[in-house]
XYZ file of C-alpha atoms in Angstrom:
781
model
C 25.651 113.643 95.522
C 24.393 112.471 93.041
C 24.349 108.547 92.552
C 25.241 108.578 88.286
C 27.899 111.373 90.150
C 29.624 108.975 91.826
C 28.577 106.161 88.758
C 30.862 108.568 87.010
C 33.497 108.959 89.734
C 34.677 105.652 87.975
C 36.200 107.143 84.464
C 36.752 110.010 83.066
C 33.900 112.509 81.026
C 36.767 113.692 78.747
C 38.639 112.153 75.496
C 41.579 113.638 76.307
C 43.071 112.371 79.714
C 46.120 113.790 81.334
C 45.767 111.524 83.466
C 47.918 108.122 82.875
C 50.460 110.498 81.259
C 54.197 110.793 82.645
C 54.306 114.254 84.566
C 57.582 115.728 86.677
C 56.537 116.957 89.543
C 54.864 119.872 90.240
C 57.603 121.884 92.161
C 60.134 119.674 90.431
C 62.722 122.587 88.947
C 61.834 124.911 92.045
C 63.345 121.692 94.247
C 66.050 121.421 91.934
C 67.024 125.150 91.770
C 66.284 125.706 95.496
C 63.374 128.242 94.364
C 61.077 126.214 96.839
C 59.226 127.841 99.593
C 59.396 125.993 102.448
C 58.179 127.816 105.964
C 61.876 128.434 106.703
C 62.172 130.525 102.966
C 59.113 132.481 103.246
C 60.031 136.326 104.454
C 59.417 137.253 107.434
C 57.387 140.389 108.909
C 59.328 143.405 110.849
C 59.273 142.419 113.858
C 59.442 138.035 113.756
C 60.316 136.737 117.149
C 62.080 133.043 117.352
C 61.090 130.483 120.147
C 63.416 127.412 121.583
C 62.569 124.621 123.337
C 64.085 123.788 126.625
C 63.728 120.562 129.292
C 65.884 118.579 131.457
C 69.619 117.616 129.597
C 69.862 114.440 131.786
C 67.059 112.962 132.864
C 64.419 110.922 131.593
C 61.966 110.413 134.730
C 60.915 111.691 137.291
C 59.812 114.498 139.784
C 61.350 117.861 139.237
C 62.768 119.725 142.086
C 64.192 122.992 140.542
C 62.718 125.418 138.257
C 64.471 128.521 137.914
C 64.730 130.379 134.514
C 65.810 133.697 136.420
C 68.773 133.826 133.487
C 67.249 133.296 131.320
C 64.825 136.110 131.188
C 67.501 137.713 131.787
C 69.427 136.688 128.608
C 70.107 138.800 125.690
C 67.114 139.280 123.508
C 64.963 137.481 125.124
C 61.855 139.075 124.552
C 58.885 136.007 126.926
C 59.922 133.029 128.820
C 56.328 130.446 128.955
C 55.652 127.533 130.680
C 52.306 125.667 131.626
C 51.293 128.413 133.514
C 50.790 130.564 131.109
C 48.651 128.509 129.086
C 45.375 130.338 128.362
C 43.531 126.894 127.408
C 43.824 123.265 127.306
C 48.455 122.318 127.935
C 47.930 118.671 125.839
C 48.820 118.134 122.568
C 47.830 114.581 122.068
C 45.963 113.704 118.932
C 43.245 111.819 120.693
C 43.835 110.289 124.261
C 44.457 113.951 126.320
C 48.301 111.972 127.322
C 50.755 114.582 125.910
C 51.455 118.341 127.368
C 52.872 120.985 125.702
C 55.044 121.774 128.979
C 55.054 119.971 132.286
C 56.194 120.871 135.728
C 55.600 118.896 138.707
C 57.681 115.297 136.901
C 58.867 114.422 133.469
C 58.005 110.757 132.098
C 61.084 111.233 128.891
C 64.635 112.274 128.119
C 63.767 115.547 126.063
C 59.883 116.697 127.488
C 59.047 120.123 128.204
C 59.581 122.740 130.930
C 59.873 125.616 128.878
C 59.916 127.683 126.405
C 62.382 131.057 124.612
C 60.774 133.997 122.778
C 63.775 136.362 121.777
C 64.837 138.300 118.516
C 67.188 135.513 117.303
C 67.295 132.008 116.686
C 70.383 132.036 118.142
C 70.235 134.319 121.315
C 66.782 131.755 122.144
C 68.905 128.947 121.597
C 71.509 130.252 123.850
C 69.018 131.391 126.705
C 67.915 127.431 126.535
C 70.988 126.899 128.120
C 70.928 129.016 130.720
C 67.942 127.344 132.841
C 68.708 125.402 135.763
C 66.008 122.655 136.310
C 66.756 120.030 138.712
C 64.570 116.817 138.717
C 64.581 113.370 141.173
C 65.999 110.898 139.155
C 64.031 107.405 138.653
C 64.860 104.730 137.378
C 63.521 104.627 133.443
C 62.133 101.940 131.374
C 63.288 102.374 128.698
C 63.720 98.789 126.474
C 60.213 96.809 125.314
C 61.569 94.632 127.268
C 62.108 96.635 130.619
C 57.811 97.381 129.870
C 57.097 94.298 129.374
C 59.175 92.520 132.912
C 57.031 96.050 134.099
C 53.921 95.613 133.084
C 53.481 98.731 131.799
C 50.615 99.637 128.757
C 49.195 102.503 127.516
C 46.708 100.813 125.732
C 44.365 97.577 126.791
C 46.160 94.203 124.760
C 44.338 93.488 121.939
C 44.000 90.401 119.304
C 42.890 88.434 117.050
C 41.185 85.184 117.087
C 40.499 82.099 114.580
C 39.470 78.459 115.427
C 41.643 76.951 117.930
C 46.010 77.066 116.681
C 47.117 76.058 120.236
C 45.295 72.996 119.396
C 45.872 72.338 116.632
C 49.530 73.564 117.067
C 49.477 69.871 118.853
C 48.225 67.982 115.545
C 50.811 69.675 113.430
C 53.772 67.491 111.745
C 56.258 69.775 111.855
C 56.159 72.910 114.600
C 58.332 76.513 114.503
C 58.975 78.604 117.073
C 61.141 82.297 116.557
C 61.731 85.591 118.713
C 63.396 88.586 117.113
C 64.097 92.172 117.798
C 62.615 94.843 114.917
C 63.935 98.021 115.773
C 62.128 101.255 115.350
C 63.598 104.353 112.389
C 63.845 108.123 112.524
C 61.968 110.018 109.947
C 64.982 111.834 109.064
C 62.622 114.290 106.294
C 64.968 117.113 105.256
C 62.684 119.901 106.247
C 62.884 119.658 110.743
C 59.522 120.382 112.375
C 58.223 123.929 111.490
C 55.825 126.502 112.326
C 55.277 130.378 112.067
C 52.174 131.678 113.412
C 51.219 135.361 112.309
C 48.724 137.022 115.270
C 45.332 138.526 113.382
C 42.804 140.586 114.478
C 40.211 139.739 117.518
C 42.269 136.579 118.634
C 43.227 135.418 115.147
C 45.923 133.465 114.292
C 47.709 131.677 111.097
C 50.048 129.051 111.483
C 52.137 127.916 109.001
C 53.125 124.587 109.512
C 55.026 121.384 107.994
C 51.893 119.347 108.627
C 50.816 116.279 107.382
C 47.194 117.933 108.858
C 46.279 120.818 108.698
C 43.105 120.387 110.370
C 44.402 118.817 113.561
C 46.967 121.834 114.127
C 44.350 124.044 113.965
C 42.613 122.127 116.836
C 45.594 122.048 118.787
C 46.340 125.740 118.410
C 43.474 126.994 118.924
C 42.683 124.198 121.964
C 46.118 125.682 123.254
C 44.628 128.898 123.573
C 41.773 128.691 124.419
C 39.827 129.930 120.936
C 37.386 128.490 118.831
C 39.070 127.006 115.806
C 37.009 129.292 113.093
C 39.635 131.595 114.758
C 42.585 129.303 113.335
C 43.625 129.325 110.114
C 46.308 126.210 109.183
C 48.416 126.491 105.597
C 50.880 124.296 103.786
C 52.334 124.553 100.686
C 54.724 122.086 100.618
C 56.781 119.570 103.172
C 60.262 118.470 102.823
C 59.655 115.381 103.593
C 57.001 114.373 105.943
C 56.951 110.386 106.493
C 54.364 110.380 109.269
C 56.341 112.517 111.297
C 54.167 115.188 110.866
C 50.821 113.480 111.061
C 50.311 113.956 115.027
C 53.635 114.884 115.923
C 53.499 118.352 113.716
C 50.937 119.697 117.161
C 53.095 120.855 119.304
C 55.852 122.957 118.018
C 53.108 124.889 115.769
C 51.211 124.798 119.361
C 54.547 126.759 120.778
C 54.702 128.855 117.882
C 51.197 129.786 118.340
C 51.545 130.298 122.376
C 54.589 132.907 121.431
C 52.972 134.451 119.047
C 50.100 135.993 121.514
C 51.860 136.525 123.964
C 53.909 138.759 122.689
C 51.023 140.226 119.726
C 54.033 139.317 117.341
C 55.312 136.777 114.220
C 56.845 134.015 115.853
C 59.103 131.067 113.944
C 59.767 127.578 115.709
C 61.806 125.656 114.036
C 63.472 122.869 116.130
C 67.657 122.224 115.762
C 68.330 118.889 114.014
C 69.415 117.025 117.366
C 66.251 118.376 118.943
C 64.323 117.120 116.273
C 65.468 113.544 116.755
C 64.548 113.575 120.522
C 61.734 115.106 121.001
C 59.543 113.354 118.547
C 58.395 110.268 117.645
C 59.070 107.283 115.770
C 59.085 104.329 114.197
C 57.211 101.624 116.480
C 60.505 99.470 117.462
C 59.078 95.879 118.766
C 59.834 92.458 120.248
C 57.354 89.248 117.963
C 57.424 85.935 118.961
C 56.016 83.414 116.168
C 55.267 80.673 116.086
C 53.599 77.985 113.882
C 52.105 74.389 112.954
C 53.002 72.928 109.445
C 52.054 69.768 106.799
C 54.918 67.907 105.937
C 54.498 70.216 102.305
C 54.756 73.314 104.379
C 51.269 74.303 104.614
C 50.341 76.690 107.790
C 48.157 74.655 110.014
C 48.053 77.434 112.865
C 50.165 80.393 113.256
C 49.678 81.945 116.617
C 51.501 85.535 116.736
C 53.194 88.140 119.549
C 53.582 92.039 118.666
C 54.852 93.898 122.369
C 55.798 97.430 120.915
C 56.708 100.642 122.405
C 54.387 103.260 122.563
C 56.901 105.495 124.569
C 54.970 107.576 127.201
C 51.783 108.007 126.276
C 49.448 107.115 123.598
C 50.103 109.145 120.490
C 48.874 107.018 117.068
C 49.433 103.735 119.345
C 45.981 102.183 118.961
C 46.083 102.275 115.180
C 48.612 101.633 114.236
C 49.673 99.224 116.183
C 46.273 97.215 114.851
C 47.285 97.771 111.885
C 50.850 95.681 112.774
C 48.215 93.224 113.400
C 45.825 93.612 110.000
C 49.241 92.843 107.924
C 50.601 89.970 110.078
C 48.978 87.629 107.758
C 50.772 89.329 104.690
C 49.840 87.377 101.643
C 49.170 83.806 103.787
C 46.188 82.074 104.758
C 46.061 81.444 108.190
C 43.567 78.228 109.372
C 43.464 79.164 112.499
C 45.508 81.702 114.388
C 45.982 84.355 117.164
C 47.500 87.913 116.175
C 48.005 89.269 119.978
C 49.310 92.438 120.647
C 49.882 94.638 123.718
C 51.061 98.589 123.359
C 54.367 99.384 125.962
C 55.049 102.457 127.733
C 58.022 103.553 128.348
C 60.143 106.356 129.571
C 61.207 107.599 125.645
C 59.782 110.181 123.490
C 56.540 108.706 121.448
C 56.496 106.922 119.341
C 53.907 107.491 116.440
C 52.889 107.516 112.426
C 56.039 106.368 109.900
C 55.492 105.024 106.707
C 53.012 102.026 106.625
C 51.630 102.671 109.550
C 52.642 100.097 111.547
C 52.033 97.048 108.504
C 55.158 96.846 107.282
C 56.112 95.362 111.780
C 53.300 92.777 111.175
C 54.120 91.898 107.458
C 57.374 91.883 109.116
C 56.703 89.322 111.026
C 54.697 86.833 108.324
C 58.165 86.835 106.336
C 60.614 85.582 109.070
C 58.304 82.871 109.531
C 58.149 81.759 106.148
C 61.640 81.799 106.186
C 61.810 79.720 109.275
C 58.688 77.354 108.242
C 61.538 76.605 104.693
C 64.651 76.284 106.476
C 63.494 73.707 108.681
C 61.788 71.757 106.010
C 64.559 72.560 103.856
C 62.186 73.657 101.111
C 63.388 76.997 99.042
C 61.515 79.796 100.598
C 59.749 81.231 97.019
C 57.450 78.137 97.382
C 56.534 77.731 100.693
C 55.354 81.629 100.306
C 53.251 80.248 97.273
C 51.686 76.971 99.270
C 50.011 79.606 102.068
C 49.491 82.502 99.391
C 45.246 83.568 99.799
C 43.733 81.468 96.790
C 39.899 80.068 96.668
C 38.017 79.410 99.111
C 40.816 80.302 101.495
C 40.870 83.786 101.317
C 39.498 85.215 104.357
C 41.776 87.635 106.815
C 42.157 86.882 110.594
C 40.548 90.061 110.284
C 37.337 88.868 108.435
C 37.939 90.656 104.971
C 38.091 88.478 102.164
C 41.090 88.866 99.533
C 39.404 89.288 96.427
C 41.727 89.587 93.917
C 44.129 87.327 95.507
C 44.694 85.961 91.089
C 46.910 89.121 90.556
C 48.844 88.552 93.871
C 49.836 84.606 92.922
C 49.889 86.586 88.512
C 52.235 88.885 89.583
C 54.506 86.500 91.622
C 54.984 84.257 89.411
C 55.369 87.223 86.949
C 58.421 87.923 89.004
C 59.836 84.936 89.283
C 60.313 85.133 85.625
C 61.437 88.629 85.129
C 64.267 88.189 87.362
C 65.034 84.740 86.690
C 64.633 83.701 90.395
C 64.994 79.919 90.111
C 68.540 80.355 87.439
C 70.384 83.026 90.227
C 69.034 80.850 92.724
C 70.691 77.490 91.190
C 73.686 80.298 91.111
C 73.516 82.085 94.773
C 74.189 77.795 95.922
C 77.135 77.134 94.073
C 78.968 80.809 95.357
C 77.992 79.410 98.823
C 79.616 75.701 98.322
C 82.949 77.612 96.196
C 83.537 80.212 98.934
C 84.306 79.849 102.578
C 83.962 83.697 103.074
C 81.397 85.750 101.186
C 78.573 84.155 101.337
C 75.513 85.488 99.081
C 72.038 84.773 99.704
C 68.200 85.555 97.659
C 65.141 86.344 98.314
C 61.600 86.839 96.883
C 58.900 88.977 99.055
C 55.714 89.612 98.032
C 53.382 92.640 99.620
C 49.629 93.486 100.361
C 49.097 96.439 101.776
C 45.247 97.427 102.813
C 44.010 101.062 102.246
C 42.090 102.910 103.806
C 41.922 104.192 107.509
C 41.328 102.215 109.393
C 39.652 105.262 111.846
C 36.454 104.730 109.306
C 36.084 108.815 109.408
C 39.272 109.818 108.365
C 38.319 108.360 105.204
C 36.766 111.190 103.876
C 37.920 114.494 101.666
C 37.210 117.836 99.869
C 38.017 120.130 97.003
C 37.476 123.376 96.224
C 37.567 124.415 92.513
C 36.748 127.394 90.979
C 36.515 128.295 87.255
C 38.164 131.405 86.253
C 36.009 134.180 83.152
C 39.733 133.601 81.355
C 39.440 129.213 81.201
C 41.994 128.787 83.923
C 40.989 126.652 87.058
C 41.603 127.595 90.634
C 42.567 123.939 92.852
C 42.399 123.720 96.383
C 41.689 120.887 98.985
C 42.544 119.010 101.961
C 45.797 116.761 100.770
C 49.106 118.112 101.725
C 52.309 117.733 99.363
C 55.763 116.270 101.326
C 57.632 115.269 97.676
C 54.716 112.507 96.852
C 53.768 114.357 93.700
C 50.045 114.626 94.918
C 49.297 117.688 93.497
C 50.781 116.998 90.787
C 47.939 114.086 90.501
C 44.991 115.627 91.608
C 45.913 118.544 89.654
C 46.077 115.894 85.578
C 43.072 115.148 87.644
C 41.423 118.515 87.690
C 42.517 119.303 84.166
C 41.002 115.556 82.498
C 37.966 116.491 84.191
C 37.752 120.504 82.942
C 38.798 119.603 79.627
C 41.996 122.278 79.877
C 45.826 121.809 79.814
C 47.289 120.787 82.605
C 49.148 124.508 82.595
C 45.998 125.261 83.173
C 44.679 124.123 86.465
C 46.600 126.189 89.357
C 47.670 124.697 91.756
C 47.139 126.458 95.637
C 48.336 125.351 99.220
C 45.607 123.303 101.392
C 44.434 126.140 103.904
C 42.058 124.843 106.617
C 39.640 128.363 105.123
C 39.119 127.231 101.959
C 38.727 123.628 102.951
C 37.291 122.711 106.282
C 37.687 119.107 108.688
C 40.583 117.786 106.632
C 41.699 114.432 107.477
C 46.216 113.841 107.079
C 47.852 113.003 104.297
C 48.472 109.043 105.868
C 47.079 105.230 104.761
C 48.489 106.175 101.283
C 44.913 107.507 100.996
C 45.355 110.851 99.902
C 44.841 110.805 95.466
C 42.326 108.492 96.435
C 40.091 110.702 98.844
C 40.990 113.934 97.618
C 41.652 113.141 93.750
C 38.123 111.974 94.085
C 37.031 115.514 95.989
C 38.196 117.369 92.720
C 37.038 114.955 89.967
C 33.432 115.593 91.283
C 33.822 119.913 92.165
C 34.616 119.771 88.705
C 32.014 117.273 87.392
C 29.430 119.767 89.073
C 30.631 122.414 86.952
C 31.095 120.415 83.977
C 27.256 119.495 84.004
C 26.418 123.029 85.492
C 28.089 124.546 82.282
C 26.508 121.569 80.313
C 23.263 121.893 80.544
C 23.972 126.121 80.165
C 25.277 124.961 76.586
C 22.837 122.594 75.981
C 20.312 125.453 76.334
C 21.914 128.024 74.959
C 22.770 126.188 72.223
C 20.126 124.131 71.693
C 21.702 120.502 71.459
C 21.529 117.638 73.741
C 23.676 117.307 76.761
C 25.062 114.497 75.215
C 27.117 116.034 72.499
C 28.521 118.249 74.789
C 32.418 117.918 75.569
C 35.248 119.935 77.107
C 38.573 118.770 75.471
C 41.868 120.684 74.829
C 40.454 124.209 76.151
C 38.068 123.992 73.897
C 34.256 122.755 74.163
C 32.328 120.585 71.240
C 29.233 119.795 69.541
C 29.327 116.723 68.002
C 32.727 116.279 68.093
C 33.070 119.657 66.468
C 34.906 122.414 67.866
C 32.249 125.468 69.117
C 33.926 127.633 71.932
C 37.227 127.792 73.579
C 37.175 127.379 77.337
C 37.619 130.757 77.835
C 34.536 132.016 75.952
C 32.808 129.313 77.198
C 34.027 130.184 80.887
C 32.665 134.437 80.338
C 29.675 133.881 78.100
C 28.181 131.143 81.272
C 29.749 134.591 83.524
C 27.758 136.253 81.573
C 23.862 134.141 82.147
C 24.847 133.694 85.631
C 25.801 130.720 85.847
C 27.565 129.612 89.276
C 31.156 128.060 87.972
C 32.618 127.297 91.451
C 31.628 123.945 93.180
C 32.931 122.195 96.233
C 33.460 118.616 96.525
C 32.835 115.705 98.931
C 33.941 112.261 98.751
C 33.877 109.269 101.120
C 35.251 106.179 101.206
C 31.757 103.077 99.788
C 32.230 100.350 101.690
C 34.317 100.044 104.882
C 32.658 99.345 108.441
C 35.006 97.941 111.428
C 33.564 97.291 114.520
C 37.074 97.052 116.605
C 34.880 95.626 119.752
C 33.549 93.168 117.543
C 36.286 92.289 115.344
C 34.163 92.566 112.670
C 34.218 94.170 109.105
C 35.471 95.179 106.069
C 38.842 97.402 107.132
C 40.200 98.267 103.625
C 38.560 99.257 100.165
C 41.452 97.036 98.801
C 44.076 96.303 98.707
C 46.988 97.194 96.834
C 49.566 94.721 95.715
C 54.138 94.373 94.990
C 56.689 91.444 94.655
C 60.200 92.324 95.353
C 63.440 90.080 94.550
C 66.707 90.816 95.801
C 70.133 89.235 95.609
C 72.959 89.877 98.715
C 76.700 89.500 99.382
C 78.161 89.647 102.958
C 81.427 88.917 104.386
C 81.157 86.886 107.407
C 84.318 87.775 108.729
C 83.708 91.940 108.814
C 79.794 91.378 108.549
C 79.619 93.949 106.053
C 76.717 93.739 103.313
C 76.264 94.435 100.243
C 72.664 94.002 97.680
C 73.727 93.541 94.522
C 70.486 92.995 92.130
C 66.628 93.972 93.511
C 64.359 93.490 90.887
C 60.207 95.255 91.738
C 57.078 94.690 90.194
C 54.515 96.702 91.753
C 50.529 96.979 91.148
C 49.832 100.421 91.303
C 45.546 99.571 89.429
C 45.626 101.958 86.148
C 48.498 104.241 86.970
C 47.462 107.864 87.213
C 50.926 108.980 86.750
C 53.421 106.580 85.940
C 57.286 108.457 86.561
C 55.562 109.852 89.711
C 54.294 106.308 90.427
C 57.879 104.799 89.784
C 59.591 107.391 92.353
C 57.506 106.779 94.802
C 59.089 103.010 94.541
C 61.805 103.667 94.058
C 62.001 106.295 97.099
C 60.198 103.852 99.443
C 62.429 100.306 98.371
C 65.726 102.365 99.995
C 63.706 104.121 102.545
C 62.440 100.422 103.982
C 65.958 99.048 103.119
C 67.567 101.914 105.884
C 64.859 100.178 108.352
C 66.206 96.612 107.905
C 69.850 97.300 107.462
C 71.627 100.444 108.543
C 69.590 102.862 110.501
C 69.321 101.834 114.649
C 68.535 104.133 117.287
C 70.407 103.078 120.435
C 68.731 104.646 124.256
C 71.395 104.837 126.983
C 70.200 102.907 130.354
C 69.921 106.496 130.867
C 66.500 106.889 128.689
C 68.467 109.100 126.012
C 68.652 108.569 122.964
C 72.551 108.741 121.432
C 71.625 108.526 117.588
C 70.007 111.670 117.257
C 72.590 113.100 114.563
C 73.426 111.983 110.844
C 76.965 111.330 112.522
C 75.315 108.780 114.695
C 72.338 107.933 113.298
C 73.487 105.971 109.439
C 70.407 106.790 107.200
C 70.677 105.215 103.068
C 72.590 107.167 100.895
C 72.964 107.136 96.508
C 75.692 104.630 97.283
C 74.170 101.990 99.700
C 70.808 102.194 96.263
C 71.966 98.838 94.710
C 73.499 99.258 90.511
C 70.461 97.305 88.854
C 67.777 98.336 90.297
C 64.934 96.939 88.069
C 61.434 99.075 88.688
C 57.818 98.278 86.990
C 54.300 98.653 87.543
C 52.355 95.591 86.830
C 49.921 95.735 83.152
C 46.782 95.872 85.029
C 43.456 95.880 84.529
C 42.607 98.699 86.767
C 41.549 98.509 90.362
C 37.513 96.444 90.577
C 36.971 99.228 93.305
C 35.525 102.554 92.378
C 38.814 104.810 92.539
C 39.477 107.833 90.730
C 40.609 106.468 87.616
C 41.283 102.732 88.270
C 43.840 103.332 90.619
C 46.013 102.055 93.764
C 47.381 103.742 96.215
C 51.336 103.707 95.963
C 52.668 105.787 99.365
C 53.927 103.040 101.605
C 52.870 99.920 100.171
C 56.559 100.108 98.669
C 58.269 100.916 101.816
C 57.558 96.983 102.222
C 58.462 95.539 99.016
C 62.541 95.828 100.447
C 61.977 93.045 103.113
C 63.288 90.793 100.710
C 66.234 92.558 101.543
C 66.178 91.337 105.251
C 65.105 87.840 103.837
C 68.633 87.438 101.258
C 70.761 88.284 104.043
C 69.085 85.679 106.303
C 69.304 83.245 103.396
C 73.188 83.823 103.293
C 73.903 83.279 106.841
C 71.286 80.302 106.670
C 74.060 79.115 104.113
C 76.380 78.809 106.600
C 74.783 75.687 108.893
C 71.443 74.120 106.613
C 68.925 73.716 108.595
C 69.250 75.856 111.805
C 67.454 79.619 111.659
C 69.381 82.379 111.790
C 69.236 84.890 115.025
C 69.254 87.591 112.813
C 67.487 90.834 114.542
C 66.719 93.831 112.854
C 67.904 96.065 111.411
C 70.343 94.184 109.943
C 73.653 96.312 110.673
C 77.091 95.033 109.972
C 77.236 94.041 113.984
C 74.122 92.422 113.822
C 75.185 90.001 110.717
C 78.781 89.012 112.434
C 76.771 87.910 115.688
C 74.321 85.858 113.351
C 76.892 84.577 111.685
C 78.823 83.385 115.378
C 75.820 82.228 116.569
C 75.140 79.247 113.604
C 78.335 78.790 113.373
C 77.465 77.450 117.241
C 74.113 75.866 115.794
C 73.178 78.788 118.075
C 68.786 79.653 116.403
C 66.745 82.433 116.424
């Protein structure tokens, strides 16, 4: 890609841009009418078989002493039963570390670890046959909780830390110090479409896999590895997912491998669709943490030193825990400058399913720790929490993170928070909340305004790349393909808007096609909020290559200057006057043998991260936002209601305001669920007991606050050269509802001024009631 072409990626080339306008999701009508095709909706070829995974029903840890599958093999409809010995290639479905077998044969490390696979004529037959297995385990006492693993000193990865200065010594000299310890729960992804894969065998060992995955290339790699074939023999296709939220970044690997193993063994198409209970038992969650925070500050609440210990339950294998826990550390500052700081992380091994990516990828956990620290300082100092937050914001001369990256847009953060403070009427409402609490003994209100600063880029630097493929057909229509996946967030629509703008055609002339590893190879996952940044830029570069060829051809053919040629509204203009339609231009170019296809490739500039030296710039830029939440709690029952939410979020120059606002609203409610209602509970034997909607409460429509004001911050655009100066919007909104938790904390704290509530997350009614009882007796968190 030439230097001048990269420069052009900073702005569009068309005067009639499709970007920046609100368009509905490309599949919106299909979604609401039920006609959108997901993998389980695909017409099954004749002879399709169905698979079901088998595992020990009760134990979470121990040596396998008996595996008797004779009754399984004899069950009606069973075509094949596969075990570890039947894997032709490598028995591993991990994303990186090689520590997560598809099947185990000697010992199990967590409840739900697979031992075998049933392939049957129907899904019901396969599921019934699984129940006939006789598996006996010499059970051992499992490590279940973070506390268990800390006591046993069991880790999946080495400890890691960021350090600046001497925080221990500085805290000893500080006028005031605060400490707090708390538990932060995990979260189930609860995507509407469960884990799913459909494998169709082809000639010469080829395998086509339809997978519900955020990372088609990794599924391709895993299937090839397990089958013992070249990656070129495996094609993975993804048209859409019914939600993912990180749960299909690495966790889709195993289910695609099962379908492919079955198809390879039987020579027939095979589908793997997990039952909801199995899906929740067998797949990883958001990492839960035990956190210790300590800070020294001056009399005004200005921080002088901070120490944060992040202790994370990773599960039985590493999965993506290295990057997730690193990102928790990257965001343990949130929006605040820590002069002297130690941020330490322990990645703990337990006999539970390996935790994995979840929207925010560790960032929410780190950010939550920062906000709990701000509340602790405010309560101890008797100050308004917002004033403490603003006093510690990054600013000129105090704008370097604990990992060494400069926060250049700190003025945007301050201005955004000031604007929300005014528009939400925070100060007046704070007085009203105090007045309400003075008059009421049972119901108590709380209010909080919290910021978000979220780094955008993969911290594993080589993942910051993307490819796209664009064809201009002779009738003026455009075929678009790229490496990003669509999970409901509107990525396909945004990239189509970019392609329409770049090619000068109407949006309906751009044909969106399924992500396919045979069209765009070696893709990165659709994650880290970088889907549009990466794939949108790659698509724009491909379009500009085609447009550049067309302009060169037109300039020669009509003897005009390239600068006078413009493609807009399905027309080619010369000196502002229509000359040919895009259709006529494409036909003319074809007749003159002009290449009308191009691939585009983009890699994020400026970023580098040396993890060993704790040095570099891991993020291209930061996304900012803030939210103000008001809640009321019942101190007799622990019940809580969110009465009002105001959100202001920075997306730079929005590509599609309607989709961006939708992402903010959805992310807020999902994050609110994580912090208030969604409680994962494992018993002492290591079995997940909250594995269905009957025992695990995700937010519903009734949980959405009646007053829910969401606005996009009026921005001059991203100062970095992102596509049309936009900013990512996928993950940052999930951290906005930390204000809900802080408001609950504020309500509890009103019961005993100066005492820090003992409140863990999620703040369920039980947790709130426990905190209320504790604070009344002066017990601190």
